[in-house]
Coordinates of C-alpha atoms and ligand atoms in Angstrom, one line a residue:
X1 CA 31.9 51.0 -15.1
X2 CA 35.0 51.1 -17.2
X3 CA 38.3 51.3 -14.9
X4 CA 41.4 51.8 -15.0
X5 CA 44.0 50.3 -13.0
X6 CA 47.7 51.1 -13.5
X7 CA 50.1 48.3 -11.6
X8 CA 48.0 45.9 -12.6
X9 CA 50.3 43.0 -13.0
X10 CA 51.9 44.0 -9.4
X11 CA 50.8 42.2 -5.7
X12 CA 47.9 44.3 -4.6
X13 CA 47.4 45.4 -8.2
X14 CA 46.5 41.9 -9.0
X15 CA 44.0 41.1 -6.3
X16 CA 42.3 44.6 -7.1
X17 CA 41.9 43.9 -10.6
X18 CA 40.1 40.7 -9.2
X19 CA 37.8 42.0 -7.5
X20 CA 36.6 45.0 -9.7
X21 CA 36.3 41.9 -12.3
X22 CA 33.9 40.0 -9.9
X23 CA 31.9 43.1 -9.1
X24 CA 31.3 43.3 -13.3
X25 CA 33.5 46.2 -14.1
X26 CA 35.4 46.7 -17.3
X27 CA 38.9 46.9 -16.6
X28 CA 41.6 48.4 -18.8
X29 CA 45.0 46.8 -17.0
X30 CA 48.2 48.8 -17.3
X31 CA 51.1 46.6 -16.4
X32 CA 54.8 47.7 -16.9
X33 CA 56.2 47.3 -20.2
X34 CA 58.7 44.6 -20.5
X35 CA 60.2 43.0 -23.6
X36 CA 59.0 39.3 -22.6
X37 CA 55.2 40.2 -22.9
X38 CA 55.0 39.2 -19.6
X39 CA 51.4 40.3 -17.5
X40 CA 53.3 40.4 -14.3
X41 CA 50.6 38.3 -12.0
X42 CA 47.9 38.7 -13.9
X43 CA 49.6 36.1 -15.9
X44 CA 48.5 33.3 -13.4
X45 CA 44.5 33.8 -13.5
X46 CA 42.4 31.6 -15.6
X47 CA 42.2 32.4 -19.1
X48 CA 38.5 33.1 -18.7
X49 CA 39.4 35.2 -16.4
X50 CA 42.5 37.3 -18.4
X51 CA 39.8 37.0 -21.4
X52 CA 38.0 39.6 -20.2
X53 CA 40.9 41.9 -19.4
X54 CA 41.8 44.9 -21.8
X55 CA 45.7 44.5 -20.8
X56 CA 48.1 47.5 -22.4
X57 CA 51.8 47.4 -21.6
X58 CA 53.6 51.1 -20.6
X59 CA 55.1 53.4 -18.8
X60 CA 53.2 56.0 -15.9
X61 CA 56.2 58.4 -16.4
X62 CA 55.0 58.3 -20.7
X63 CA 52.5 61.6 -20.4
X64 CA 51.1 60.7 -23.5
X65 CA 50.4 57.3 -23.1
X66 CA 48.8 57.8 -19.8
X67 CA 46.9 60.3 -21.3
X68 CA 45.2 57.5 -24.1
X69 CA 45.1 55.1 -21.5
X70 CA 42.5 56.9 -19.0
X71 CA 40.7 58.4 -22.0
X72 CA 36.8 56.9 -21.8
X73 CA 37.2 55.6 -18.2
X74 CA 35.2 56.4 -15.5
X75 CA 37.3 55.3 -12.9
X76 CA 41.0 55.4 -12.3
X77 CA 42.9 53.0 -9.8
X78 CA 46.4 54.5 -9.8
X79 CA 48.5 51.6 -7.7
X80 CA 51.7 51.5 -10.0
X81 CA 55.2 52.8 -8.0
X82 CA 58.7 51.9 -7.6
X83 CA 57.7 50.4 -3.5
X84 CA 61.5 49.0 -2.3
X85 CA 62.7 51.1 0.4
X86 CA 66.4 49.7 -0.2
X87 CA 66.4 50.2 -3.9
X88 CA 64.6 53.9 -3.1
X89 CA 68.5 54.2 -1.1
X90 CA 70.3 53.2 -4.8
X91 CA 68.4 54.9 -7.2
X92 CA 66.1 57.7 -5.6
X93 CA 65.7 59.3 -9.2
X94 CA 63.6 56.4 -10.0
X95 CA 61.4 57.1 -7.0
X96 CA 60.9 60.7 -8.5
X97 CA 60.6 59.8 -11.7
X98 CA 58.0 57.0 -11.3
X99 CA 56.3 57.5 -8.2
X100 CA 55.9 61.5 -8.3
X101 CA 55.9 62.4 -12.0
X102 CA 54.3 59.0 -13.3
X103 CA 51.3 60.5 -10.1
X104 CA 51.0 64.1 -12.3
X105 CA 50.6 62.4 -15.2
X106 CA 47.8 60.1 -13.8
X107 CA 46.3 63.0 -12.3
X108 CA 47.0 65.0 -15.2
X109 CA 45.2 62.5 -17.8
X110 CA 41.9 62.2 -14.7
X111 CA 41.7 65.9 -15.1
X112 CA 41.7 66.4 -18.4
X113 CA 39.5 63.3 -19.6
X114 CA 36.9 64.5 -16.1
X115 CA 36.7 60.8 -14.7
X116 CA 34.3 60.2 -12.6
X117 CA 36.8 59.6 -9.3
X118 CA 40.8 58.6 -9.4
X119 CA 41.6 56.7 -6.3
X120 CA 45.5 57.8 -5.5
X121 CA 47.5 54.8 -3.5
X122 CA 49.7 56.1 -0.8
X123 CA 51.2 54.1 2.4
X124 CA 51.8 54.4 5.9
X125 CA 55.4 54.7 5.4
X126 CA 54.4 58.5 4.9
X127 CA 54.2 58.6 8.6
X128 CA 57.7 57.0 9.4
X129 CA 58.1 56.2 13.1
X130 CA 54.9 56.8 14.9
X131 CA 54.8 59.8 17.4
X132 CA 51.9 58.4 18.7
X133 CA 49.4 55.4 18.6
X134 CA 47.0 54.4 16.7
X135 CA 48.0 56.3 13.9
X136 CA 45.1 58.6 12.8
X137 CA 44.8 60.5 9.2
X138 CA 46.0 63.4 10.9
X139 CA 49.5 62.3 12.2
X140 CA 52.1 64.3 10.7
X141 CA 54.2 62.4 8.1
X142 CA 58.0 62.1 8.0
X143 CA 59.9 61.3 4.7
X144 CA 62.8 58.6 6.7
X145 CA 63.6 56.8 3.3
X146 CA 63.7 58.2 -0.3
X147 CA 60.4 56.0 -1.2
X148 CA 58.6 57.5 1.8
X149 CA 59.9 61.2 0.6
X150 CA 57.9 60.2 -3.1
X151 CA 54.7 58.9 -1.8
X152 CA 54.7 62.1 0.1
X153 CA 55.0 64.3 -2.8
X154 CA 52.6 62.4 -4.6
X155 CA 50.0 61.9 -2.2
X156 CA 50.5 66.2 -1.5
X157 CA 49.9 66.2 -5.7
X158 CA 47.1 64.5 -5.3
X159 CA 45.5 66.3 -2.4
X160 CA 46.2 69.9 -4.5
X161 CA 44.6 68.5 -7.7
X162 CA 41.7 68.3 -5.3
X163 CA 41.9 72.0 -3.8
X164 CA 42.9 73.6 -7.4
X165 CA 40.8 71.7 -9.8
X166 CA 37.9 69.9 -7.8
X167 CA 39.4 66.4 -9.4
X168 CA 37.8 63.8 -7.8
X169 CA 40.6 62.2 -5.7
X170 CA 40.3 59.8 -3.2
X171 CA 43.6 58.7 -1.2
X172 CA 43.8 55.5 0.0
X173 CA 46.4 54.6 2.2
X174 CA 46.7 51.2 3.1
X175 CA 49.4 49.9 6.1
X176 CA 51.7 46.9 5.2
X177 CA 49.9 44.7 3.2
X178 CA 50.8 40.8 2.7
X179 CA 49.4 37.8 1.3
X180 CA 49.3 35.4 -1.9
X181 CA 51.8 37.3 -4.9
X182 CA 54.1 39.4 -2.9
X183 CA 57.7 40.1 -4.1
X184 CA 60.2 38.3 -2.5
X185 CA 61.6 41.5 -1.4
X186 CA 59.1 41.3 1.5
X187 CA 59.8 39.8 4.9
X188 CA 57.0 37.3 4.5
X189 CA 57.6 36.1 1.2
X190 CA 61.5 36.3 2.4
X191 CA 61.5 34.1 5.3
X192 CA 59.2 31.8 4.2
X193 CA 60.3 30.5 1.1
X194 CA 64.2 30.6 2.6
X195 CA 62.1 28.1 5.0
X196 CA 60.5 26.2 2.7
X197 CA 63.9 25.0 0.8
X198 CA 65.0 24.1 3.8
X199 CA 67.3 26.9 5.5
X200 CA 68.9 26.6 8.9
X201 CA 69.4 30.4 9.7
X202 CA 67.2 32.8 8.1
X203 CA 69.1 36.8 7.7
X204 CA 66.9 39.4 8.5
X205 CA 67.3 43.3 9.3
X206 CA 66.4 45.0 12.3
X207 CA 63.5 42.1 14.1
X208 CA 62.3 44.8 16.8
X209 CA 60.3 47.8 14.3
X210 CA 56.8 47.0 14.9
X211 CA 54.2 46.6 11.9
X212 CA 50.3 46.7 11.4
X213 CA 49.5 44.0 8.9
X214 CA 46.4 43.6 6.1
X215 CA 45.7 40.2 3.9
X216 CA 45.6 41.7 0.7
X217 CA 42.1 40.5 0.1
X218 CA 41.5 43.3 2.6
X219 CA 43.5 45.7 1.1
X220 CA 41.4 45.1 -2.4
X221 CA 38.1 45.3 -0.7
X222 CA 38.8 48.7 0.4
X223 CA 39.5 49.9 -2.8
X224 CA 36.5 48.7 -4.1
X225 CA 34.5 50.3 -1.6
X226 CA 36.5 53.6 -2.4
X227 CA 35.7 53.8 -5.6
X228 CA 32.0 53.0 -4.5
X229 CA 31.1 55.1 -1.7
X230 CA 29.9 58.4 -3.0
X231 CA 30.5 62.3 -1.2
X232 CA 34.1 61.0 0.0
X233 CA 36.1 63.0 -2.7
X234 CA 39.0 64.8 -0.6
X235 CA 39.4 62.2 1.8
X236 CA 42.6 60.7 2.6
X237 CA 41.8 57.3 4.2
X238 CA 43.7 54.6 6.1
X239 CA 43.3 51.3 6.6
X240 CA 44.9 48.6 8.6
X241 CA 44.4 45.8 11.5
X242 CA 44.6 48.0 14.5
X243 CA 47.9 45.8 15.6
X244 CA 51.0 45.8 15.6
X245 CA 53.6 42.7 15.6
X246 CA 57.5 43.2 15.9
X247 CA 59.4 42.0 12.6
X248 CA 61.1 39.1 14.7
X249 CA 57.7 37.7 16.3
X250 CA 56.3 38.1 12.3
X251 CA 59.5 35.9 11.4
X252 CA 58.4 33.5 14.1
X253 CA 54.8 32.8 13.0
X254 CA 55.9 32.7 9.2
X255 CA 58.6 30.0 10.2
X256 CA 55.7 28.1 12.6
X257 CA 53.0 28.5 9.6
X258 CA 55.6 26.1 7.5
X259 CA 56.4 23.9 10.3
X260 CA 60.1 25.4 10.2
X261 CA 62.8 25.3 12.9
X262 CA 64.9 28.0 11.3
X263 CA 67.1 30.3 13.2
X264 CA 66.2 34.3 12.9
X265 CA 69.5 36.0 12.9
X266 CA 69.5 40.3 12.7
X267 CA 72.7 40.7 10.3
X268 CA 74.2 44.3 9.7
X269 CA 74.0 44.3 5.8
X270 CA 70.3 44.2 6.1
X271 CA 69.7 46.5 9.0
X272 CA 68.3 50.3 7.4
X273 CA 69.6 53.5 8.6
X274 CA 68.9 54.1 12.0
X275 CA 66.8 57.2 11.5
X276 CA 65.5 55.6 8.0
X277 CA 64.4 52.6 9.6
X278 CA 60.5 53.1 10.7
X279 CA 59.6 51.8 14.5
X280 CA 56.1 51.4 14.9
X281 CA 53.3 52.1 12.7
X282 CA 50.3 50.9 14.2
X283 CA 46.7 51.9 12.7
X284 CA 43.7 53.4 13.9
X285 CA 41.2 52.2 11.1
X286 CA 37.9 54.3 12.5
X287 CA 37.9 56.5 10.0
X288 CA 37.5 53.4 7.0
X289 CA 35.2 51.9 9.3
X290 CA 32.8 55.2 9.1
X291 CA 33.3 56.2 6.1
X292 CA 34.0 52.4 3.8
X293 CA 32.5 50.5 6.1
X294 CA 35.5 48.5 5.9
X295 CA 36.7 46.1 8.8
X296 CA 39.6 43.5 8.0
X297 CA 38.1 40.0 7.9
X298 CA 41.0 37.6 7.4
X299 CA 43.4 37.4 11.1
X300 CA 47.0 37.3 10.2
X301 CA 47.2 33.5 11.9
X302 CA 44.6 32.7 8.5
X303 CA 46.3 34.8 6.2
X304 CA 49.6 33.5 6.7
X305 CA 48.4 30.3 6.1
X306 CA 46.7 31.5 2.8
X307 CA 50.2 32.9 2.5
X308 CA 52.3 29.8 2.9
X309 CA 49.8 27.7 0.5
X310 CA 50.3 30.2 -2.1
X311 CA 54.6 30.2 -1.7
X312 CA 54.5 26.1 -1.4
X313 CA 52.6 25.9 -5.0
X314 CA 54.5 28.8 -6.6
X315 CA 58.3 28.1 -5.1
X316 CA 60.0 28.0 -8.5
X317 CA 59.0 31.6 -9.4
X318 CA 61.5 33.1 -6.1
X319 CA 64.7 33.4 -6.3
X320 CA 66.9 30.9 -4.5
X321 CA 70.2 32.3 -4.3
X322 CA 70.0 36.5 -3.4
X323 CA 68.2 38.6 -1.1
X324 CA 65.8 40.9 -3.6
X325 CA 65.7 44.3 -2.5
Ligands
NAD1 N1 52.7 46.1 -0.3 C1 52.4 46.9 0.7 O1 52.6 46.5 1.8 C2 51.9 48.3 0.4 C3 51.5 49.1 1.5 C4 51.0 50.4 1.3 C5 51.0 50.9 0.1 N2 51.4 50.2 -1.0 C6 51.3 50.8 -2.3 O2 50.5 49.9 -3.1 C7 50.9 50.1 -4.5 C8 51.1 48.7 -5.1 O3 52.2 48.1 -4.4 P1 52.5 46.5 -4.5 O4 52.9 46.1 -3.1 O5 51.5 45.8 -5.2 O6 53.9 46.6 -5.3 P2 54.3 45.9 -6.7 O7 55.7 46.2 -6.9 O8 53.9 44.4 -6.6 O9 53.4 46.6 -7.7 C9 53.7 47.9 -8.3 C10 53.5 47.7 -9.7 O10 53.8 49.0 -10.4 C11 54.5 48.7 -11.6 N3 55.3 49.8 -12.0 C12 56.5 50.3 -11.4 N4 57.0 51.3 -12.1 C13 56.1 51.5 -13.2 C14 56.1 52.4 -14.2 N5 57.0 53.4 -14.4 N6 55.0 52.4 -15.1 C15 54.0 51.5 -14.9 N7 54.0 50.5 -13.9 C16 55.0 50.6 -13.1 C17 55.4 47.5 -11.2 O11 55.8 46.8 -12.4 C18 54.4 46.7 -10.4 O12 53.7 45.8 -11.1 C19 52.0 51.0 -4.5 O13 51.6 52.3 -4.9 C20 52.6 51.0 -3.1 O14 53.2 52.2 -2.8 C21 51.9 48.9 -0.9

């Protein structure tokens, strides 16, 4: 089929364009427009491999474009979003702009050019501090940060394009995903390559919020199988491990996974809000299981190695000197 996948060049972006390219689809790649030409990480696959790629640079909140762009697809992946919750606290405008109004236009274009099935990316962040565990589809969500607050909005967009217009929407919403190609603004990327140049002390926020972790080749296999499964249209789905490891014990493994003797020291400047900062999400996955057929297949002791392999080859493309946000 032909697809579509807007933040294409991003971390889970990448890895889904990969494997709707090994399953023989025809993928039409949007990827952020940036002077330098630059593919974002699709940029680092073979060129056999980017070859077969039709890559078009823009913008989601460009109605017009995104209109072109979806026209003769069957399929629409919409992953591109503005994902920092400390940048969402400097410029929430952005958040709107890109994450809720870039989401219309998607849906918008999916409407109008009657795909076959547009698969909406949302995140547990919607449900902010878990009022119970495991988190099931139903928990209520809580908007505790700016970005959380968008995703929210969009995913609501998306579940009304449903109701009003019978577009075939499918929300996927994975829990915190890691693995090869994540921005250094990430804890995993963070600590580790701070270890791997040698660090003594390692500054981190808050170490006791608790998160439920996916290797991103998870995370793409689910999306895959979302666009795949037929009679699921409607369905908001979540996916995620079914555990849930504090910050400061995910700081400890990364250091041990690069042989690292680092110090982990909570320092205020990178500590969130109190009531912005998210406590425990934790996932109960039965409802991907039934419906996807999806189970996680790569433990977080394996993907962390996959993880540090990835940051020891590519060093030189993470900053050295500031905390990203
Ligand atoms: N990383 C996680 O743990 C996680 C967890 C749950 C959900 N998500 C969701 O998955 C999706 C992908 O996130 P990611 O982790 O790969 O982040 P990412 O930042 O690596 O990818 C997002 C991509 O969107 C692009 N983008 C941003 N604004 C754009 C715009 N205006 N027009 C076009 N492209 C734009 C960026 O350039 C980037 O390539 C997001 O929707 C995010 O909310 C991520």
């Amino acid at each position: 089929m032909k697809v579509l996948v807007t933040g294409a060049g991003g971390f889970i972006g990448s890895h889904v364009v990969e494997v709707l390219i090994k399953a023989g689809h025809q993928v039409r790649a949007l990827v952020r427009y940036n002077s330098r030409g630059s593919w974002g990480h699709l940029d680092e696959f073979a060129s056999k491999v980017r070859e077969q790629i039709e890559v078009r640079l823009g913008d989601v909140t460009d109605q017009p474009q995104v209109r072109s762009l979806v026209d003769g697809c069957d399929i629409v992946f919409h992953l591109a979003a503005l994902i920092g919750i400390p940048y969402s606290y400097d410029a929430p405008a952005s958040y709107v702009a890109t994450n809720i109004g870039g989401t219309l236009n998607v849906l918008e274009a999916c409407r109008q050019a009657r795909v076959r099935r547009v698969i909406v990316t949302s995140t547990s962040e919607v449900y902010g501090t878990a009022r119970y565990t495991p988190i099931d589809e139903g928990h209520p969500l809580q908007g505790q940060s700016p970005y959380s607050a968008s995703k929210i909005a969009a995913d609501k967009l998306a579940e009304s394009f449903y109701c009003s217009f019978d577009l075939p929407v499918v929300t996927l919403r994975p829990f915190n995903t890691y693995g090869p190609r994540q921005s250094a603004r990430a804890v995993i990327p963070t600590v580790m390559t701070q270890a791997l140049r040698g660090a003594g002390e390692i500054h981190l926020g808050h170490l006791t919020p608790k998160r439920d972790l996916t290797f991103v080749e998870d995370t793409a296999r689910a999306f895959l199988l979302a666009a795949e499964t037929p009679g699921i249209e409607g369905q908001v789905i979540h996916f995620g491990q079914g555990q849930a490891v504090s910050i400061g014990e995910l700081a400890q493994r990364c250091l041990d996974a690069v042989g690292s003797k680092a110090r982990l020291v909570s320092v205020p400047e990178r500590q969130r809000p109190e009531k912005s900062e998210v406590g425990l999400l934790l996932c109960d996955a039965a409802k991907a299981h039934r419906m996807l057929n999806w189970t996680p297949q790569v433990s977080l002791d394996e993907g962390l190695r996959q993880t540090a392999d990835y940051l020891r080859a590519n060093l030189r493309q993470y900053r050295q000197e500031d905390y990203v946000v």
